[in-house]
Amino acid sequence: MKTYLVTGGCGFIGSNFIRLLFEKETNVHVVNLDALTYAGNPLNVQDVKEKFPDNYTFIHGDVADQQVVDEIFHNYQINSVVHFAAESHVDRSIQEPLLFIRTNVLGTTVLLNTAMKHWKEQWEKNRFLYISTDEVYGSLPLDQPEKKFDEESPLQPNSPYASSKAAADLLVQSYYTTYGFPAIITRCSNNFGPFQFPEKLIPLMIMNMIEGQPLPIYGKGENIRDWIYVQDHCEALLEVLHHGKTGEIYNIGGSNEISNSELLNVLSEIVAEQTQVNPDEYEKHITFVKDRPGHDLRYALDCSKIQNKFGWNTSFDFSVRLKETVRWYLENENWILSVKTGAYQEWIERQYSNRLEDV
Ligand code: NAD
Ligand code: TDX
């Protein structure tokens, strides 16, 4: 039996990863450590809990809490750590940077220290996979489409979120260099798919279309992101976990760049088709609002390393996956209800009270 400590497993990517892990592997035990912040939703792993009651353990706790993390390593023979837990939203980091430092930097260091202490004698069998992000590289210009970031590109993060992820990324690297700690880092582009909290662009727009809310595009909508379907990301993580080399960094991207405005047009058409509404209905709600401060223009990753080493590639046709994602949000009413009150409501109120009148 192999035991994985997955942190942030009630969040978007973590929950998709746990589901995939149980689909692909037998004889595994997953310990999911999650603080259940506004972004963590127990419904995201409800099916896993029901299907694998003996192989799944949930621990409600904070990655920055030394005692909790120490107890987990004491109580379970953890073979590998897959560290997703983070404050993950750029806009929130602009409003509350200290929280991002605590969770993303201190939390990662507590995990590193504790794993190091408990793993001393079995180093070779263990892996610590840190889920970093493409945002650590900073922004690319819009007028040089051939430029992409590879794993050697310098780190030039811009937002407090990206800087906190970069700080943790460097700490993970330092544990490998200094102690030989068995760490691997992945840096992924923007994910989309089921179970994503509707503060990130795609689910926010889908939810707002369903709810008849305005569709706020920051600035001119010309910013470009590289979108990857969450399952493709999770499959890449399994490859890296099993075949990756310690001390190495792997970019994971969708090779699928699109501007926010274009994306919103495509989404409007898909939601309109699936709800049998005229697309003009949604397009008239598109509202250009004050830009995000320090808004990165473009992200794009060179993923040749992971493609060449593991033969990994994305499996999807973007528009097919977008359609599936829209359908998921339309069909999962209970999930929508669970996020609709509370943080989502508070989030859109804050967005609109802060932004629309400023334009
Ligand atoms: P998310 O916000 O959906 O989920 C984060 C999870 O971490 C939640 O379940 C939350 O409850 C938990 N958490 C937060 N603080 C915690 C703490 N102190 N202790 C324990 N648990 C805590 O995030 P996501 O989009 O699933 O991202 C997961 C990871 O992947 C993050 O590290 C993020 O930086 C990285 N990443 C995300 C994307 C993306 O597009 N979403 C892209 C690249 C990298
Ligand atoms: O209401 C909005 N309007 C808008 O125009 C929101 C929420 C976003 N945007 C823009 C900002 C970005 O250019 O859409 C783009 C995507 O925004 P987000 O979904 O907030 O993602 P981004 O800022 O690109 O960061 C994401 O990618 C890398 C994730 O949130 C990070 O966790 C990940 O590390």
mmCIF file of C-alpha atoms and ligand atoms in Angstrom, residues 7-16 32-41 44 59-65 83-89 99 102-104 107 130-135 161 165 186-192 195-197 199-200 226-228 230 233 237 252, ligand 1:
data_model
loop_
_atom_site.group_PDB
_atom_site.id
_atom_site.type_symbol
_atom_site.label_atom_id
_atom_site.label_comp_id
_atom_site.label_asym_id
_atom_site.label_seq_id
_atom_site.Cartn_x
_atom_site.Cartn_y
_atom_site.Cartn_z
ATOM 1 C CA THR A 7 -2.726 18.890 0.511
ATOM 2 C CA GLY A 8 -5.589 21.077 -0.718
ATOM 3 C CA GLY A 9 -7.474 18.002 -1.942
ATOM 4 C CA CYS A 10 -10.871 19.689 -1.470
ATOM 5 C CA GLY A 11 -9.930 22.426 -3.936
ATOM 6 C CA PHE A 12 -10.261 22.407 -7.705
ATOM 7 C CA ILE A 13 -7.105 20.677 -8.980
ATOM 8 C CA GLY A 14 -6.469 18.655 -5.820
ATOM 9 C CA SER A 15 -9.907 17.005 -5.960
ATOM 10 C CA ASN A 16 -9.531 16.192 -9.658
ATOM 11 C CA ASN A 32 -6.175 14.683 2.244
ATOM 12 C CA LEU A 33 -5.135 17.639 4.418
ATOM 13 C CA ASP A 34 -7.315 20.655 3.737
ATOM 14 C CA ALA A 35 -8.216 23.724 5.804
ATOM 15 C CA LEU A 36 -11.566 24.106 3.979
ATOM 16 C CA THR A 37 -11.147 27.778 3.196
ATOM 17 C CA TYR A 38 -13.801 29.400 0.989
ATOM 18 C CA ALA A 39 -12.154 27.540 -1.949
ATOM 19 C CA GLY A 40 -12.259 24.093 -0.348
ATOM 20 C CA ASN A 41 -15.508 22.209 -0.788
ATOM 21 C CA ASN A 44 -15.553 18.052 -4.499
ATOM 22 C CA ILE A 59 -7.922 15.678 7.839
ATOM 23 C CA HIS A 60 -9.305 19.137 8.437
ATOM 24 C CA GLY A 61 -6.224 21.212 9.149
ATOM 25 C CA ASP A 62 -3.819 23.926 8.113
ATOM 26 C CA VAL A 63 -0.573 23.164 6.244
ATOM 27 C CA ALA A 64 1.122 25.930 8.216
ATOM 28 C CA ASP A 65 0.220 24.250 11.515
ATOM 29 C CA HIS A 83 1.289 19.772 -2.359
ATOM 30 C CA PHE A 84 -1.598 21.745 -3.887
ATOM 31 C CA ALA A 85 -2.817 23.673 -0.827
ATOM 32 C CA ALA A 86 -2.539 27.388 -1.444
ATOM 33 C CA GLU A 87 -4.332 30.653 -1.620
ATOM 34 C CA SER A 88 -4.685 30.633 -5.389
ATOM 35 C CA HIS A 89 -6.447 33.760 -6.606
ATOM 36 C CA LEU A 99 -2.513 35.489 4.017
ATOM 37 C CA ARG A 102 1.404 32.522 5.464
ATOM 38 C CA THR A 103 -0.267 29.719 3.511
ATOM 39 C CA ASN A 104 1.914 29.565 0.423
ATOM 40 C CA GLY A 107 2.809 26.383 4.798
ATOM 41 C CA TYR A 130 5.287 20.958 -5.358
ATOM 42 C CA ILE A 131 2.546 22.354 -7.600
ATOM 43 C CA SER A 132 3.955 25.687 -8.702
ATOM 44 C CA THR A 133 2.579 27.876 -11.502
ATOM 45 C CA ASP A 134 3.510 29.520 -14.800
ATOM 46 C CA GLU A 135 2.922 32.874 -13.090
ATOM 47 C CA TYR A 161 0.180 35.538 -5.324
ATOM 48 C CA LYS A 165 4.383 30.830 -5.207
ATOM 49 C CA THR A 186 5.773 21.450 -11.804
ATOM 50 C CA ARG A 187 4.719 24.808 -13.240
ATOM 51 C CA CYS A 188 1.367 24.718 -14.964
ATOM 52 C CA SER A 189 -0.701 27.169 -16.983
ATOM 53 C CA ASN A 190 -4.356 28.154 -16.380
ATOM 54 C CA ASN A 191 -6.584 25.166 -15.622
ATOM 55 C CA PHE A 192 -10.282 24.809 -16.319
ATOM 56 C CA PHE A 195 -15.154 21.780 -9.489
ATOM 57 C CA GLN A 196 -13.389 25.130 -10.053
ATOM 58 C CA PHE A 197 -14.504 27.865 -7.667
ATOM 59 C CA GLU A 199 -13.867 33.404 -8.935
ATOM 60 C CA LYS A 200 -11.531 32.243 -11.735
ATOM 61 C CA ASP A 226 -2.791 29.350 -22.065
ATOM 62 C CA TRP A 227 -5.651 27.054 -20.977
ATOM 63 C CA ILE A 228 -5.279 23.415 -19.984
ATOM 64 C CA VAL A 230 -7.581 19.962 -15.449
ATOM 65 C CA HIS A 233 -2.732 18.550 -15.907
ATOM 66 C CA LEU A 237 1.393 15.180 -12.491
ATOM 67 C CA ILE A 252 2.906 21.756 -18.024
HETATM 68 P P1 NAD B 1 -8.065 26.184 -5.069
HETATM 69 O O1 NAD B 1 -8.078 27.573 -4.547
HETATM 70 O O2 NAD B 1 -9.238 25.698 -5.838
HETATM 71 O O3 NAD B 1 -7.857 25.158 -3.875
HETATM 72 C C1 NAD B 1 -6.958 25.373 -2.840
HETATM 73 C C2 NAD B 1 -7.264 24.361 -1.739
HETATM 74 O O4 NAD B 1 -6.284 24.548 -0.704
HETATM 75 C C3 NAD B 1 -8.641 24.540 -1.094
HETATM 76 O O5 NAD B 1 -9.260 23.291 -0.919
HETATM 77 C C4 NAD B 1 -8.335 25.184 0.247
HETATM 78 O O6 NAD B 1 -9.278 24.872 1.259
HETATM 79 C C5 NAD B 1 -6.964 24.592 0.555
HETATM 80 N N1 NAD B 1 -6.172 25.431 1.461
HETATM 81 C C6 NAD B 1 -5.997 26.780 1.397
HETATM 82 N N2 NAD B 1 -5.235 27.182 2.427
HETATM 83 C C7 NAD B 1 -4.921 26.081 3.150
HETATM 84 C C8 NAD B 1 -4.149 25.846 4.317
HETATM 85 N N3 NAD B 1 -3.543 26.843 4.976
HETATM 86 N N4 NAD B 1 -4.017 24.567 4.751
HETATM 87 C C9 NAD B 1 -4.621 23.540 4.098
HETATM 88 N N5 NAD B 1 -5.381 23.704 3.005
HETATM 89 C C10 NAD B 1 -5.523 24.954 2.530
HETATM 90 O O7 NAD B 1 -6.729 26.057 -5.921
HETATM 91 P P2 NAD B 1 -6.446 25.270 -7.263
HETATM 92 O O8 NAD B 1 -6.855 26.104 -8.402
HETATM 93 O O9 NAD B 1 -6.955 23.888 -7.130
HETATM 94 O O10 NAD B 1 -4.852 25.264 -7.244
HETATM 95 C C11 NAD B 1 -4.149 24.221 -6.584
HETATM 96 C C12 NAD B 1 -2.660 24.492 -6.682
HETATM 97 O O11 NAD B 1 -2.280 24.565 -8.047
HETATM 98 C C13 NAD B 1 -2.240 25.818 -6.051
HETATM 99 O O12 NAD B 1 -1.011 25.604 -5.401
HETATM 100 C C14 NAD B 1 -2.070 26.758 -7.241
HETATM 101 O O13 NAD B 1 -1.098 27.735 -6.978
HETATM 102 C C15 NAD B 1 -1.600 25.788 -8.308
HETATM 103 N N6 NAD B 1 -1.934 26.159 -9.688
HETATM 104 C C16 NAD B 1 -3.227 26.464 -10.025
HETATM 105 C C17 NAD B 1 -3.535 26.765 -11.351
HETATM 106 C C18 NAD B 1 -4.941 27.091 -11.772
HETATM 107 O O14 NAD B 1 -5.146 27.455 -12.941
HETATM 108 N N7 NAD B 1 -5.934 26.954 -10.919
HETATM 109 C C19 NAD B 1 -2.520 26.769 -12.307
HETATM 110 C C20 NAD B 1 -1.208 26.453 -11.921
HETATM 111 C C21 NAD B 1 -0.939 26.145 -10.605
#
